Amino acid sequence: MSLLVVGLSHRSAPVSVLERASLNTDAQTKLLQDTVAAEPAAEAAVLATCNRIELYADVDKFHAGVAELSTLLAQHSGVGLEELTPYLYVHYEDRAVHHLFSVACGLDSMVVGEGQILGQIKDSLARAQELNSAGRLLNDLFQQALRVGKRAHSETGIDRAGQSLVTFGLEQLAAGGDVETWARGKKALVIGAGSMSSLAAATLARAGVAEVVVANRTFDRAERLAQILTEGDDTDVLARAVPMESVPVELTRADVAVSCTGATGLVLTAESVAAAVEGRTAAPADVADGSPAPDGELGRTAAPGAERGTPAATGLGGEDGCPLDLPAVQGTAGFSVLGEAAVAGMAAADLEQHAAWVDNGTVGGAQRAARPGTAGPLDPAPDADAIAALAATVATVGRIPERRRPEPADEPPRPEPVLFLLDLAMPRDIDAAAHRLTGVRLVDIESLAEASAGAPMAADVDQVRRIVSDEVAAFGAALRAAHITPTVVALRTMAADVVASEIARLDGRLPGLDDKHRAEITQTVRRVVDKLLHAPTVRVKQLAAEPGGAGYADALRTLFDLDPETVAAVSRAEDSTEKDRGPA
């Protein structure tokens, strides 16, 4: 059997795909059950966080395993296999071990070095053990991953580089300023009472907010979290719990709201957020016309003077002689006749006319006037070959750059936010349309992914990578050595049976042998057998631990004609013992 992982994360897939593919607790349980019921897999574990979904399995066939695990992920996530496949990654054997160890150390996290992933790996292992889907391989793998992650955090300064996703999100809300200065005196609303929400509440309390209101579907959990915050020694924050029905009212009082629930739909719609900030800003709580789209949002900025659905004063209606069909494109926000969008999809003839017009020339081959800022007239009309080449470029890539840059658009300043929103849920809790509401600053998983892409790496990262490499090599050697252990045990069992058989035969031939002499003979025979087996069994374990050493177990079974069922029985007994031990 061999280790295989199939998954997707913020590094391989856009947040929109991760959001749709996210798995709730029930879906993870069903996925595990279906995976171990599938033919190629003997063990399975699911690691599902806000920015990754990974399925680990012990499989007997690589290609069949990849196909089966990919299909199961698609089925249980609800994203079609054809759509999901381009975003999936596959790791096998040592590469799979290396991947999980890197994840455990925070090297593969959205915020490098964050330590929350260790708790998520522990939960993943506990779920697999509860469902009896984790056997010896995955138990050993996940327990070792937890030890490697702890070692990385204790022996290096990776914690200096890594922050929790909560801390990083609050830094983004503070727009690069000091979080404690930004948070001091604010009223906070925390929606959800799970591990991430609890961390957010505690972080806000330590940062100096004046009040934390906790809302959760299970009111008792919200009350427990509020009590913990109130009784904490390191803060004097006022904390209270409210039912989920009170969220709209509490949102009108809050300065900052953090949401991380397991809901499958939106917890805060754009309308509810707009209602919460209504009257708290000088401008109405609506998307500001002409305001730039935030990071991660699609859209263009309208040209100066443009109203929705009308041409800009210096754009579509302000240039005489343009060969474009202005009415056909006047509804396109941000369209400028001088911009490169103006040539998208043009026919060759239209392109020639447009090129001539852009250069302030005349169409039809006449001499063109001098461009502003030049000493004299330009060359005659564009060369036919050059126009054909431009037309071919347009047909291939959809657009070409023009010689004149698009006109700059004025960006009206947005008012300072009065409500800060942090959405750490996957799928999202807060409507992405809230990004464009006046007086609102929203940070979600998508914007965090963009912000973290350029984050500097700590010098300690290289040291952690060396730790991971060493641990992967050690785990692989131990795994290969363990693979031969049942064969060695079966060989020694067979040798012990031979000794017992020969001693019984001796008793039959020498019935008068006294107990003292019989014990001495028995001990002598056993010593001889043990000495004969010691060197080859020790050496075969060493050889088996090396890369490519898996074949030594087969050779040993063949040379000594060992019963395969005896070897299998030893393996089953060891697996049963391993399960009884539980997590480290």
XYZ file of C-alpha atoms in Angstrom:
584
model
C 0.000 0.000 0.000
C 1.142 3.577 -0.711
C 0.338 7.082 0.552
C -1.580 9.362 -1.830
C -3.000 12.866 -1.336
C -5.331 14.660 -3.738
C -6.459 18.183 -2.911
C -6.762 21.856 -3.726
C -5.766 24.960 -1.809
C -5.357 28.712 -2.101
C -2.146 28.023 -4.028
C -3.825 25.952 -6.737
C -7.380 27.302 -6.975
C -9.135 30.673 -6.856
C -11.102 31.416 -3.729
C -14.351 31.185 -5.680
C -13.628 27.507 -6.423
C -12.474 26.787 -2.859
C -15.644 28.368 -1.585
C -17.858 26.152 -3.710
C -15.823 23.037 -2.924
C -15.807 23.526 0.848
C -17.006 20.592 2.960
C -19.024 20.814 6.152
C -18.601 18.242 8.921
C -21.285 15.905 7.592
C -19.817 16.011 4.080
C -16.353 15.206 5.432
C -17.738 12.210 7.311
C -19.499 10.879 4.231
C -16.377 11.441 2.117
C -14.262 9.402 4.532
C -16.778 6.575 4.604
C -17.057 6.441 0.816
C -13.267 6.598 0.384
C -12.498 3.574 2.573
C -15.375 1.738 0.895
C -13.767 2.354 -2.511
C -11.608 -0.414 -3.947
C -8.183 1.294 -4.163
C -8.183 2.772 -0.630
C -7.636 1.029 2.705
C -7.336 4.146 4.921
C -8.482 7.760 4.553
C -8.320 11.150 6.286
C -9.652 14.568 5.264
C -7.894 17.850 6.054
C -10.379 20.671 5.419
C -9.632 24.270 6.431
C -10.693 27.685 5.202
C -8.085 27.567 2.433
C -7.517 23.876 1.647
C -9.375 20.609 1.079
C -7.172 17.505 0.994
C -7.986 13.805 0.919
C -5.257 11.439 2.184
C -5.472 7.706 1.504
C -3.465 4.505 1.601
C -3.963 3.026 -1.870
C -2.767 -0.096 -3.655
C -2.859 1.418 -7.161
C -1.645 4.901 -8.033
C -3.655 5.725 -11.166
C -6.826 4.075 -9.906
C -6.344 5.877 -6.589
C -5.973 9.303 -8.208
C -9.063 8.739 -10.344
C -11.149 7.501 -7.397
C -10.090 10.222 -4.950
C -10.611 12.982 -7.527
C -14.076 11.658 -8.338
C -15.028 11.426 -4.678
C -13.845 14.990 -4.002
C -15.930 16.241 -6.912
C -19.005 14.302 -5.828
C -18.945 15.466 -2.229
C -17.941 19.063 -2.948
C -20.635 19.549 -5.573
C -18.140 20.932 -8.104
C -18.072 19.000 -11.367
C -15.033 16.821 -11.954
C -14.127 18.532 -15.233
C -14.235 21.932 -13.550
C -12.405 20.783 -10.427
C -9.607 18.784 -12.083
C -7.470 21.746 -13.304
C -7.145 22.948 -9.706
C -6.271 19.611 -8.089
C -2.755 18.620 -7.055
C -1.492 15.106 -6.417
C 1.339 14.007 -4.126
C 2.522 10.411 -3.781
C 4.681 8.562 -1.257
C 7.574 10.761 -0.010
C 6.159 13.832 -1.773
C 2.871 13.327 0.077
C 4.734 13.084 3.394
C 6.732 16.212 2.541
C 3.536 18.075 1.702
C 1.781 17.270 4.983
C 4.874 18.079 7.057
C 5.179 21.429 5.238
C 1.507 22.117 5.913
C 1.975 21.263 9.611
C 4.866 23.731 9.884
C 2.830 26.523 8.306
C 4.985 26.685 5.164
C 1.979 26.100 2.913
C -0.401 28.393 4.791
C -1.853 31.590 3.415
C 0.028 33.337 6.222
C 3.397 31.568 6.389
C 4.190 30.155 9.818
C 0.700 30.339 11.321
C 0.165 27.745 14.016
C -3.593 27.170 13.804
C -3.059 24.426 11.239
C -1.701 22.102 13.954
C -5.063 22.089 15.700
C -6.803 21.436 12.395
C -4.509 18.471 11.643
C -5.194 17.085 15.110
C -8.955 17.408 14.537
C -8.591 15.694 11.162
C -6.806 12.726 12.738
C -9.349 12.500 15.570
C -12.223 12.417 13.056
C -10.557 9.659 11.042
C -9.887 7.636 14.195
C -13.472 8.076 15.355
C -14.720 6.709 12.028
C -12.038 3.954 12.005
C -10.819 5.181 8.617
C -7.228 5.775 9.806
C -5.012 2.704 10.011
C -1.385 2.382 10.920
C -0.040 4.478 8.014
C -2.232 7.549 8.505
C -2.035 7.349 12.290
C 1.763 7.377 12.102
C 1.779 10.065 9.402
C -0.520 12.564 11.115
C 0.994 12.035 14.566
C 4.460 12.581 13.134
C 3.211 15.681 11.275
C 2.038 17.126 14.594
C 5.458 16.443 16.140
C 7.260 18.012 13.162
C 5.053 21.102 13.334
C 5.718 21.514 17.062
C 9.441 21.044 16.484
C 9.490 23.727 13.784
C 7.767 26.224 16.068
C 9.968 25.432 19.070
C 13.356 25.247 17.318
C 13.031 28.135 14.853
C 11.676 31.650 14.700
C 8.947 30.762 12.210
C 6.452 32.251 14.671
C 7.973 35.656 14.016
C 6.996 35.338 10.365
C 3.724 33.590 10.979
C 0.599 35.154 12.358
C -2.808 33.709 12.763
C -5.210 34.412 9.938
C -7.133 36.506 12.454
C -4.167 38.750 13.226
C -3.319 39.129 9.565
C -6.934 39.982 8.786
C -7.066 42.627 11.513
C -3.859 44.163 10.149
C -5.543 44.432 6.756
C -8.565 46.096 8.338
C -6.217 48.564 10.024
C -4.760 49.331 6.570
C -1.192 48.749 7.690
C -1.530 50.751 10.895
C -0.996 49.527 14.426
C -3.810 47.097 15.279
C -3.981 48.108 18.938
C -4.228 51.789 18.062
C -6.898 51.025 15.470
C -8.901 48.712 17.769
C -8.752 50.764 20.965
C -12.224 51.705 22.180
C -14.106 50.027 19.324
C -17.193 47.873 19.762
C -16.786 44.436 18.205
C -19.318 41.858 17.060
C -18.092 38.262 16.672
C -20.412 35.922 14.770
C -19.726 32.269 15.542
C -18.195 30.576 18.574
C -15.857 28.016 16.994
C -12.072 27.973 17.222
C -11.495 30.747 14.667
C -14.208 33.006 16.103
C -12.922 32.393 19.641
C -9.416 33.357 18.548
C -10.797 36.496 16.897
C -12.681 37.473 20.051
C -9.618 36.927 22.245
C -7.365 38.831 19.821
C -9.755 41.781 19.700
C -10.017 41.790 23.499
C -6.225 41.863 23.878
C -6.002 44.595 21.233
C -8.093 46.874 23.428
C -11.637 46.930 22.076
C -14.147 48.268 24.593
C -16.778 45.589 24.028
C -17.146 42.165 22.406
C -20.595 40.861 21.536
C -20.722 37.141 20.637
C -23.542 35.755 18.499
C -23.959 32.063 17.752
C -26.735 29.718 16.672
C -26.140 27.709 19.845
C -26.597 30.369 22.496
C -24.878 28.343 25.247
C -21.599 28.341 23.291
C -21.827 32.102 22.819
C -22.365 32.514 26.562
C -19.351 30.331 27.382
C -17.099 32.345 25.086
C -18.354 35.642 26.536
C -17.709 34.333 30.044
C -14.161 33.282 29.160
C -13.462 36.738 27.765
C -14.916 38.462 30.826
C -12.949 36.317 33.276
C -9.658 36.569 31.366
C -6.754 37.968 33.363
C -5.097 39.755 30.441
C -8.080 41.963 29.464
C -10.849 43.982 31.073
C -13.160 43.877 28.064
C -16.928 43.904 28.473
C -18.286 40.761 26.802
C -21.850 39.516 26.359
C -23.700 36.923 24.316
C -26.697 37.461 22.047
C -28.801 35.125 19.878
C -28.255 35.141 16.108
C -31.549 36.983 15.655
C -29.979 40.035 17.304
C -27.135 40.329 14.769
C -28.821 43.023 12.588
C -29.398 45.244 15.625
C -25.915 44.644 17.066
C -24.375 45.392 13.679
C -25.761 48.925 13.812
C -23.835 49.453 17.069
C -20.616 47.698 16.055
C -17.452 49.292 14.696
C -15.912 45.959 13.682
C -17.513 42.582 12.982
C -15.786 39.229 12.516
C -17.723 36.285 11.108
C -16.654 32.655 10.858
C -19.529 30.181 10.942
C -20.288 26.873 9.292
C -23.294 28.294 7.473
C -23.764 27.278 3.853
C -25.447 30.578 2.942
C -24.719 34.249 3.632
C -24.907 35.391 7.244
C -24.653 39.093 6.349
C -26.127 40.283 3.059
C -25.077 43.512 1.391
C -28.517 44.922 2.236
C -28.126 44.172 5.948
C -24.665 45.744 5.986
C -25.963 48.811 4.133
C -28.782 49.130 6.663
C -26.259 48.910 9.520
C -24.219 51.879 8.269
C -27.168 53.948 7.074
C -26.923 57.373 8.683
C -23.406 56.753 10.026
C -21.647 58.333 7.015
C -22.095 61.628 5.209
C -22.767 59.740 1.962
C -25.571 57.214 1.515
C -24.610 53.590 2.150
C -24.454 52.667 -1.517
C -21.770 51.770 -4.008
C -20.036 55.044 -4.910
C -20.246 55.657 -8.666
C -16.809 55.868 -10.153
C -15.087 54.389 -7.102
C -12.379 51.878 -7.867
C -13.191 48.230 -7.395
C -11.408 46.778 -4.342
C -8.802 44.069 -4.573
C -10.317 40.870 -5.808
C -13.364 42.581 -7.326
C -14.022 42.822 -11.037
C -14.987 46.128 -12.629
C -13.723 49.201 -14.412
C -13.560 52.788 -13.270
C -15.873 55.111 -15.130
C -14.264 57.854 -17.165
C -14.489 61.396 -15.756
C -17.871 62.981 -16.155
C -19.518 59.677 -16.974
C -22.930 58.776 -15.618
C -24.161 55.186 -15.559
C -25.095 54.187 -19.118
C -23.914 57.465 -20.729
C -20.676 58.378 -22.508
C -17.991 60.329 -20.680
C -17.527 63.985 -21.557
C -13.965 63.399 -22.756
C -14.542 59.821 -23.881
C -17.203 58.480 -26.183
C -18.726 61.784 -27.139
C -15.694 64.034 -27.101
C -13.719 63.032 -30.216
C -14.882 63.982 -33.699
C -14.355 61.668 -36.618
C -13.886 58.446 -34.653
C -14.902 55.553 -36.957
C -16.362 53.534 -34.091
C -20.092 52.963 -33.663
C -20.418 55.016 -30.489
C -24.014 54.096 -29.590
C -23.075 50.407 -29.644
C -20.426 50.847 -26.965
C -21.614 53.838 -24.977
C -22.938 51.638 -22.175
C -19.526 50.141 -21.457
C -18.254 51.567 -18.181
C -14.834 53.140 -18.487
C -14.684 52.905 -22.306
C -12.394 55.469 -23.902
C -11.945 55.886 -27.615
C -8.258 56.383 -26.902
C -7.943 53.208 -24.848
C -6.828 49.794 -26.006
C -10.346 48.459 -25.429
C -11.359 50.466 -28.499
C -9.742 47.980 -30.905
C -10.963 44.735 -29.364
C -12.596 42.592 -32.013
C -12.221 45.100 -34.877
C -12.229 44.021 -38.471
C -9.092 44.819 -40.475
C -10.750 47.684 -42.378
C -12.086 49.250 -39.193
C -8.693 48.819 -37.571
C -7.002 50.667 -40.434
C -9.458 53.554 -40.195
C -9.103 53.688 -36.422
C -5.294 53.643 -36.556
C -5.293 56.510 -39.000
C -7.722 58.470 -36.888
C -5.708 57.920 -33.690
C -2.633 59.355 -35.408
C -4.612 62.477 -36.339
C -4.373 61.590 -40.007
C -6.844 61.309 -42.850
C -8.281 58.021 -44.040
C -7.520 56.931 -47.595
C -3.775 57.388 -48.032
C -3.438 61.178 -47.772
C -0.569 62.810 -45.959
C -1.238 62.902 -42.196
C -0.851 65.976 -40.062
C 1.886 66.289 -37.535
C 1.157 64.945 -34.064
C 1.217 67.452 -31.249
C 4.716 67.850 -29.986
C 6.446 66.633 -33.189
C 8.620 68.701 -35.505
C 6.966 67.892 -38.806
C 4.433 65.781 -40.644
C 4.260 62.051 -40.173
C 4.754 59.394 -42.800
C 1.952 58.579 -45.212
C -0.944 56.301 -44.289
C -0.101 53.115 -42.349
C 1.671 50.378 -44.236
C -0.761 47.689 -45.421
C 1.447 44.859 -44.104
C 1.626 46.456 -40.666
C -2.150 46.858 -40.578
C -2.603 43.212 -41.571
C -0.233 42.141 -38.803
C -2.152 44.235 -36.280
C -5.416 42.737 -37.460
C -3.991 39.232 -37.047
C -2.909 40.112 -33.520
C -6.398 41.318 -32.687
C -7.893 38.072 -34.024
C -5.483 36.030 -31.878
C -5.421 37.805 -28.521
C -8.536 39.950 -28.685
C -6.787 43.298 -28.285
C -3.600 45.234 -29.030
C -2.033 48.226 -27.311
C -2.539 51.601 -28.946
C 0.015 54.301 -29.437
C -1.807 56.674 -27.107
C -2.443 55.693 -23.505
C -5.982 55.542 -22.141
C -7.195 58.720 -20.546
C -6.812 58.760 -16.763
C -10.037 58.637 -14.817
C -10.670 60.698 -11.726
C -11.218 58.572 -8.652
C -13.440 60.294 -6.118
C -12.137 59.704 -2.596
C -14.065 57.201 -0.532
C -15.076 58.261 2.983
C -13.340 56.684 5.950
C -14.950 53.392 6.960
C -17.327 53.374 9.882
C -17.817 49.584 9.831
C -14.951 47.105 9.463
C -15.839 43.555 8.434
C -13.595 40.475 8.603
C -14.962 37.329 6.936
C -12.905 34.211 7.747
C -15.507 31.659 6.676
C -15.377 29.279 3.741
C -17.820 29.476 2.072
C -18.082 33.173 2.783
C -20.408 34.537 5.464
C -20.517 38.126 4.216
C -21.776 39.173 0.801
C -18.831 40.249 -1.378
C -20.960 43.162 -2.617
C -20.264 44.800 0.743
C -16.801 45.599 -0.651
C -18.356 48.463 -2.602
C -20.541 49.950 0.103
C -19.667 53.461 1.197
C -18.345 53.536 4.747
C -17.510 49.802 4.808
C -14.163 48.028 4.671
C -14.449 44.279 4.089
C -11.537 41.856 4.324
C -12.284 38.276 3.320
C -10.361 35.147 2.374
C -9.949 36.361 -1.192
C -8.435 39.714 -0.238
C -6.252 38.013 2.397
C -4.903 35.670 -0.267
C -3.990 38.637 -2.466
C -2.400 40.534 0.414
C -0.342 37.547 1.550
C 1.002 36.833 -1.951
C 3.611 39.551 -1.579
C 4.327 39.070 2.112
C 8.058 38.720 2.928
C 9.367 35.330 3.979
C 11.235 35.024 7.263
C 14.851 33.907 7.292
C 13.782 31.036 9.550
C 11.732 29.525 6.725
C 14.859 27.943 5.243
C 15.643 26.312 8.581
C 12.103 24.933 8.778
C 12.453 23.537 5.274
C 15.595 21.681 6.346
C 13.725 20.262 9.323
C 10.947 19.088 7.022
C 13.420 17.422 4.645
C 15.183 15.605 7.499
C 11.901 14.460 9.004
C 10.605 13.228 5.651
C 13.740 11.120 5.182
C 13.470 9.711 8.707
C 9.766 8.934 8.301
C 10.365 7.216 4.974
C 13.149 5.077 6.437
C 11.005 4.127 9.421
C 8.076 3.320 7.150
C 10.173 1.092 4.907
C 11.738 -0.610 7.913
C 8.300 -1.160 9.423
C 7.171 -2.737 6.170
C 9.606 -5.612 6.688
C 8.951 -6.054 10.406
C 5.982 -8.441 9.993
C 8.154 -10.623 7.750
C 10.980 -10.678 10.302
C 8.520 -11.497 13.091
C 7.023 -14.302 10.990
C 10.538 -15.670 10.327
C 11.421 -15.732 14.031
C 8.053 -17.331 14.820
C 8.778 -20.046 12.279
C 12.253 -20.592 13.805
C 10.739 -20.889 17.284
C 8.274 -23.473 15.981
C 11.161 -25.477 14.464
C 13.019 -25.427 17.815
C 9.907 -26.573 19.683
C 9.327 -29.351 17.156
C 12.895 -30.618 17.428
C 12.867 -30.573 21.239
C 9.631 -32.588 21.178
C 11.299 -35.034 18.779
C 14.272 -35.295 21.154
C 11.934 -36.120 24.046
C 10.579 -39.014 22.048
C 14.032 -40.412 21.287
C 15.418 -39.821 24.822
C 12.504 -40.369 27.194
C 14.779 -40.659 30.200
C 16.249 -37.159 29.767
C 15.928 -35.227 33.067
C 14.523 -31.718 33.233
C 17.902 -30.040 33.872
C 19.564 -31.493 30.799
C 16.463 -30.990 28.682
C 16.339 -27.247 29.599
C 20.047 -26.862 28.834
C 19.656 -28.456 25.411
C 16.599 -26.326 24.633
C 18.424 -23.125 25.576
C 21.462 -24.111 23.473
C 19.359 -24.761 20.374
C 17.548 -21.448 20.785
C 20.842 -19.550 21.119
C 22.141 -21.161 17.945
C 19.004 -20.206 16.012
C 18.996 -16.638 17.402
C 22.658 -16.103 16.482
C 22.103 -17.440 12.980
C 19.106 -15.105 12.448
C 20.448 -12.006 14.211
C 22.823 -10.679 11.549
C 20.568 -11.244 8.522
C 17.436 -9.813 10.212
C 19.264 -6.694 11.440
C 20.867 -6.195 8.052
C 17.630 -6.701 6.146
C 15.955 -4.019 8.284
C 18.779 -1.602 7.469
C 18.556 -2.362 3.771
C 14.774 -2.106 3.783
C 14.978 1.403 5.313
C 16.892 2.667 2.293
C 15.109 3.944 -0.817
C 14.084 1.020 -2.990
C 14.396 -1.419 -0.095
C 10.805 -2.653 -0.190
C 11.810 -5.739 -2.185
C 13.830 -7.223 0.707
C 10.664 -8.326 2.477
C 9.591 -10.259 -0.612
C 13.041 -11.836 -0.887
C 12.967 -12.927 2.761
C 9.541 -14.508 2.383
C 10.715 -16.378 -0.730
C 14.029 -17.593 0.721
C 12.474 -19.013 3.899
C 9.195 -20.078 2.292
C 7.168 -18.089 4.804
C 3.403 -18.449 4.850
C 1.885 -15.158 3.530
C -1.070 -15.560 5.874
C 1.282 -15.672 8.867
C 2.869 -12.375 7.761
C -0.568 -10.818 7.187
C -1.712 -11.932 10.642
C 1.275 -10.178 12.228
C 0.447 -6.978 10.291
C -3.191 -7.067 11.401
C -2.148 -7.559 15.017
C 0.210 -4.558 14.848
C -2.463 -2.375 13.209
C -4.922 -3.306 15.955
C -2.389 -2.390 18.634
C -1.691 0.939 16.904
C -5.387 1.875 16.836
C -5.734 1.102 20.537
C -2.959 3.554 21.365
C -4.908 6.561 20.047
C -3.420 9.959 19.099
C -0.121 11.135 20.509
